[in-house]
Amino acid sequence: RVPMASSSGPLQEDEGMGHEEAEARLQAMRQAVQEQMRQINILEMDAAEHRLVLEALEPLDAGRKCFRMVGSVIVERTVADVKPALQKNLEQMKELNKKLTEACKAQQLAADAFAAKHRLSNKQSTPAQLLDESEEASGGGVLI
C-alpha cells in the first residue's frame, strides 16, 4: 500500500500499522503535547513576571531611571522607555499563549482520535487529567 501524505505533515500509513508501532506513535504524540504544555507554562510564568514589573513601575515617575536586562546586558533606561516595551511584550506573550494553547488542544484531540482509531488503552493520563488529580490530592490533609 502507498502511504498518503496528509495536510498535517509527514507521510501516514495508519491502516497497516502494527500495535507496537501505534503505541510508539501515540506515546510520541503525547510527549509532544506535554512538551508544548511545558512551553505554555514557561510563557505564562514570563507573562506573570512582566505583569509584576509593570505593577512595580506604575507608581514611579516617568523620568526616573531604571535598568532593563537585554540579553545578558543590563541597560540604563527611563520608566517611560521601559513601560511601553514591557506592555508590548506582555501583549505578544498573551497572543502567543493563546495560539499555543489552541495548538496544544488540537494535538491532544489528534492523539485521542489516534488512540481511539487504533483501540489503544488510555493508560497514560492526559496532562489535564494529571493536573486535576494533583489538585484533588493536595487537599487539606494533615500529616502527624
PDB file of C-alpha atoms in Angstrom, residues 8-127:
ATOM      1  CA  SER A   8      -0.658  17.997   8.626  1.00  0.00           C
ATOM      2  CA  GLY A   9       2.806  16.888   7.646  1.00  0.00           C
ATOM      3  CA  PRO A  10       4.597  13.549   7.423  1.00  0.00           C
ATOM      4  CA  LEU A  11       3.544  10.515   5.467  1.00  0.00           C
ATOM      5  CA  GLN A  12       0.963   8.415   7.214  1.00  0.00           C
ATOM      6  CA  GLU A  13       0.147   4.775   6.834  1.00  0.00           C
ATOM      7  CA  ASP A  14      -2.207   4.370   9.747  1.00  0.00           C
ATOM      8  CA  GLU A  15      -4.049   1.402   8.276  1.00  0.00           C
ATOM      9  CA  GLY A  16      -1.096  -1.003   8.080  1.00  0.00           C
ATOM     10  CA  MET A  17       0.439  -0.015  11.398  1.00  0.00           C
ATOM     11  CA  GLY A  18       1.135  -2.721  13.975  1.00  0.00           C
ATOM     12  CA  HIS A  19       0.034  -2.452  17.602  1.00  0.00           C
ATOM     13  CA  GLU A  20       3.559  -1.670  18.885  1.00  0.00           C
ATOM     14  CA  GLU A  21       4.077   0.954  16.192  1.00  0.00           C
ATOM     15  CA  ALA A  22       0.755   2.555  17.019  1.00  0.00           C
ATOM     16  CA  GLU A  23       1.611   2.637  20.727  1.00  0.00           C
ATOM     17  CA  ALA A  24       5.000   4.173  19.985  1.00  0.00           C
ATOM     18  CA  ARG A  25       3.425   6.807  17.757  1.00  0.00           C
ATOM     19  CA  LEU A  26       0.769   7.590  20.377  1.00  0.00           C
ATOM     20  CA  GLN A  27       3.488   7.936  23.021  1.00  0.00           C
ATOM     21  CA  ALA A  28       5.380  10.363  20.754  1.00  0.00           C
ATOM     22  CA  MET A  29       2.202  12.363  20.159  1.00  0.00           C
ATOM     23  CA  ARG A  30       1.547  12.603  23.905  1.00  0.00           C
ATOM     24  CA  GLN A  31       5.142  13.618  24.585  1.00  0.00           C
ATOM     25  CA  ALA A  32       4.759  16.414  22.025  1.00  0.00           C
ATOM     26  CA  VAL A  33       1.621  17.594  23.838  1.00  0.00           C
ATOM     27  CA  GLN A  34       3.435  17.550  27.180  1.00  0.00           C
ATOM     28  CA  GLU A  35       6.373  19.497  25.739  1.00  0.00           C
ATOM     29  CA  GLN A  36       4.009  22.092  24.358  1.00  0.00           C
ATOM     30  CA  MET A  37       2.309  22.357  27.752  1.00  0.00           C
ATOM     31  CA  ARG A  38       5.715  22.985  29.339  1.00  0.00           C
ATOM     32  CA  GLN A  39       6.321  25.780  26.823  1.00  0.00           C
ATOM     33  CA  ILE A  40       2.926  27.284  27.645  1.00  0.00           C
ATOM     34  CA  ASN A  41       3.739  27.112  31.354  1.00  0.00           C
ATOM     35  CA  ILE A  42       7.079  28.885  30.849  1.00  0.00           C
ATOM     36  CA  LEU A  43       5.370  31.562  28.781  1.00  0.00           C
ATOM     37  CA  GLU A  44       2.734  32.059  31.489  1.00  0.00           C
ATOM     38  CA  MET A  45       5.451  32.462  34.128  1.00  0.00           C
ATOM     39  CA  ASP A  46       7.240  35.050  31.969  1.00  0.00           C
ATOM     40  CA  ALA A  47       3.969  36.932  31.462  1.00  0.00           C
ATOM     41  CA  ALA A  48       3.338  36.929  35.225  1.00  0.00           C
ATOM     42  CA  GLU A  49       6.817  38.346  35.761  1.00  0.00           C
ATOM     43  CA  HIS A  50       6.137  41.090  33.190  1.00  0.00           C
ATOM     44  CA  ARG A  51       2.881  41.957  34.991  1.00  0.00           C
ATOM     45  CA  LEU A  52       4.706  42.217  38.328  1.00  0.00           C
ATOM     46  CA  VAL A  53       7.323  44.558  36.856  1.00  0.00           C
ATOM     47  CA  LEU A  54       4.616  46.705  35.244  1.00  0.00           C
ATOM     48  CA  GLU A  55       2.808  46.937  38.590  1.00  0.00           C
ATOM     49  CA  ALA A  56       6.064  47.982  40.280  1.00  0.00           C
ATOM     50  CA  LEU A  57       6.701  50.663  37.638  1.00  0.00           C
ATOM     51  CA  GLU A  58       3.145  52.043  37.752  1.00  0.00           C
ATOM     52  CA  PRO A  59       3.554  54.489  40.664  1.00  0.00           C
ATOM     53  CA  LEU A  60       7.001  55.687  39.551  1.00  0.00           C
ATOM     54  CA  ASP A  61       7.748  58.961  37.791  1.00  0.00           C
ATOM     55  CA  ALA A  62       8.200  58.535  34.013  1.00  0.00           C
ATOM     56  CA  GLY A  63      11.600  60.268  34.107  1.00  0.00           C
ATOM     57  CA  ARG A  64      13.009  58.030  36.819  1.00  0.00           C
ATOM     58  CA  LYS A  65      15.923  55.899  35.780  1.00  0.00           C
ATOM     59  CA  CYS A  66      15.553  52.124  35.759  1.00  0.00           C
ATOM     60  CA  PHE A  67      17.527  49.219  34.441  1.00  0.00           C
ATOM     61  CA  ARG A  68      16.465  46.654  31.897  1.00  0.00           C
ATOM     62  CA  MET A  69      18.191  43.424  31.023  1.00  0.00           C
ATOM     63  CA  VAL A  70      18.588  42.943  27.289  1.00  0.00           C
ATOM     64  CA  GLY A  71      20.030  39.504  26.699  1.00  0.00           C
ATOM     65  CA  SER A  72      22.790  39.303  29.303  1.00  0.00           C
ATOM     66  CA  VAL A  73      23.464  43.061  29.399  1.00  0.00           C
ATOM     67  CA  ILE A  74      21.882  45.484  31.850  1.00  0.00           C
ATOM     68  CA  VAL A  75      20.958  48.757  30.158  1.00  0.00           C
ATOM     69  CA  GLU A  76      20.025  52.027  31.845  1.00  0.00           C
ATOM     70  CA  ARG A  77      16.709  53.471  30.643  1.00  0.00           C
ATOM     71  CA  THR A  78      13.850  55.548  31.990  1.00  0.00           C
ATOM     72  CA  VAL A  79      10.500  54.242  33.180  1.00  0.00           C
ATOM     73  CA  ALA A  80       8.913  55.974  30.176  1.00  0.00           C
ATOM     74  CA  ASP A  81      11.154  53.950  27.828  1.00  0.00           C
ATOM     75  CA  VAL A  82      10.721  50.602  29.534  1.00  0.00           C
ATOM     76  CA  LYS A  83       6.992  50.568  30.308  1.00  0.00           C
ATOM     77  CA  PRO A  84       5.706  50.596  26.687  1.00  0.00           C
ATOM     78  CA  ALA A  85       8.175  47.869  25.700  1.00  0.00           C
ATOM     79  CA  LEU A  86       7.048  45.687  28.609  1.00  0.00           C
ATOM     80  CA  GLN A  87       3.382  46.226  27.733  1.00  0.00           C
ATOM     81  CA  LYS A  88       4.037  45.313  24.101  1.00  0.00           C
ATOM     82  CA  ASN A  89       5.953  42.174  25.146  1.00  0.00           C
ATOM     83  CA  LEU A  90       3.134  41.194  27.508  1.00  0.00           C
ATOM     84  CA  GLU A  91       0.538  41.526  24.744  1.00  0.00           C
ATOM     85  CA  GLN A  92       2.669  39.427  22.399  1.00  0.00           C
ATOM     86  CA  MET A  93       3.015  36.774  25.101  1.00  0.00           C
ATOM     87  CA  LYS A  94      -0.760  36.683  25.570  1.00  0.00           C
ATOM     88  CA  GLU A  95      -1.299  36.203  21.811  1.00  0.00           C
ATOM     89  CA  LEU A  96       1.372  33.503  21.606  1.00  0.00           C
ATOM     90  CA  ASN A  97      -0.058  31.763  24.667  1.00  0.00           C
ATOM     91  CA  LYS A  98      -3.494  31.700  23.055  1.00  0.00           C
ATOM     92  CA  LYS A  99      -2.094  30.229  19.811  1.00  0.00           C
ATOM     93  CA  LEU A 100      -0.007  27.635  21.649  1.00  0.00           C
ATOM     94  CA  THR A 101      -2.989  26.618  23.799  1.00  0.00           C
ATOM     95  CA  GLU A 102      -5.156  26.127  20.704  1.00  0.00           C
ATOM     96  CA  ALA A 103      -2.402  24.110  19.007  1.00  0.00           C
ATOM     97  CA  CYS A 104      -1.935  22.012  22.148  1.00  0.00           C
ATOM     98  CA  LYS A 105      -5.663  21.254  22.315  1.00  0.00           C
ATOM     99  CA  ALA A 106      -5.617  20.253  18.637  1.00  0.00           C
ATOM    100  CA  GLN A 107      -2.626  17.954  19.219  1.00  0.00           C
ATOM    101  CA  GLN A 108      -4.358  16.401  22.226  1.00  0.00           C
ATOM    102  CA  LEU A 109      -7.513  15.786  20.200  1.00  0.00           C
ATOM    103  CA  ALA A 110      -5.435  14.239  17.416  1.00  0.00           C
ATOM    104  CA  ALA A 111      -3.705  11.938  19.923  1.00  0.00           C
ATOM    105  CA  ASP A 112      -7.050  10.948  21.446  1.00  0.00           C
ATOM    106  CA  ALA A 113      -8.518  10.261  17.983  1.00  0.00           C
ATOM    107  CA  PHE A 114      -5.439   8.215  17.059  1.00  0.00           C
ATOM    108  CA  ALA A 115      -5.785   6.180  20.274  1.00  0.00           C
ATOM    109  CA  ALA A 116      -9.472   5.568  19.606  1.00  0.00           C
ATOM    110  CA  LYS A 117      -8.857   4.641  15.966  1.00  0.00           C
ATOM    111  CA  HIS A 118      -6.230   2.065  16.900  1.00  0.00           C
ATOM    112  CA  ARG A 119      -8.099   0.920  20.012  1.00  0.00           C
ATOM    113  CA  LEU A 120      -5.205   1.760  22.295  1.00  0.00           C
ATOM    114  CA  SER A 121      -5.811   1.871  26.016  1.00  0.00           C
ATOM    115  CA  ASN A 122      -5.583   5.203  27.703  1.00  0.00           C
ATOM    116  CA  LYS A 123      -3.071   4.011  30.314  1.00  0.00           C
ATOM    117  CA  GLN A 124      -1.350   7.353  30.439  1.00  0.00           C
ATOM    118  CA  SER A 125      -3.453  10.178  31.809  1.00  0.00           C
ATOM    119  CA  THR A 126      -3.664  13.307  29.764  1.00  0.00           C
ATOM    120  CA  PRO A 127      -1.839  16.336  31.182  1.00  0.00           C
TER     121      PRO A 127
END
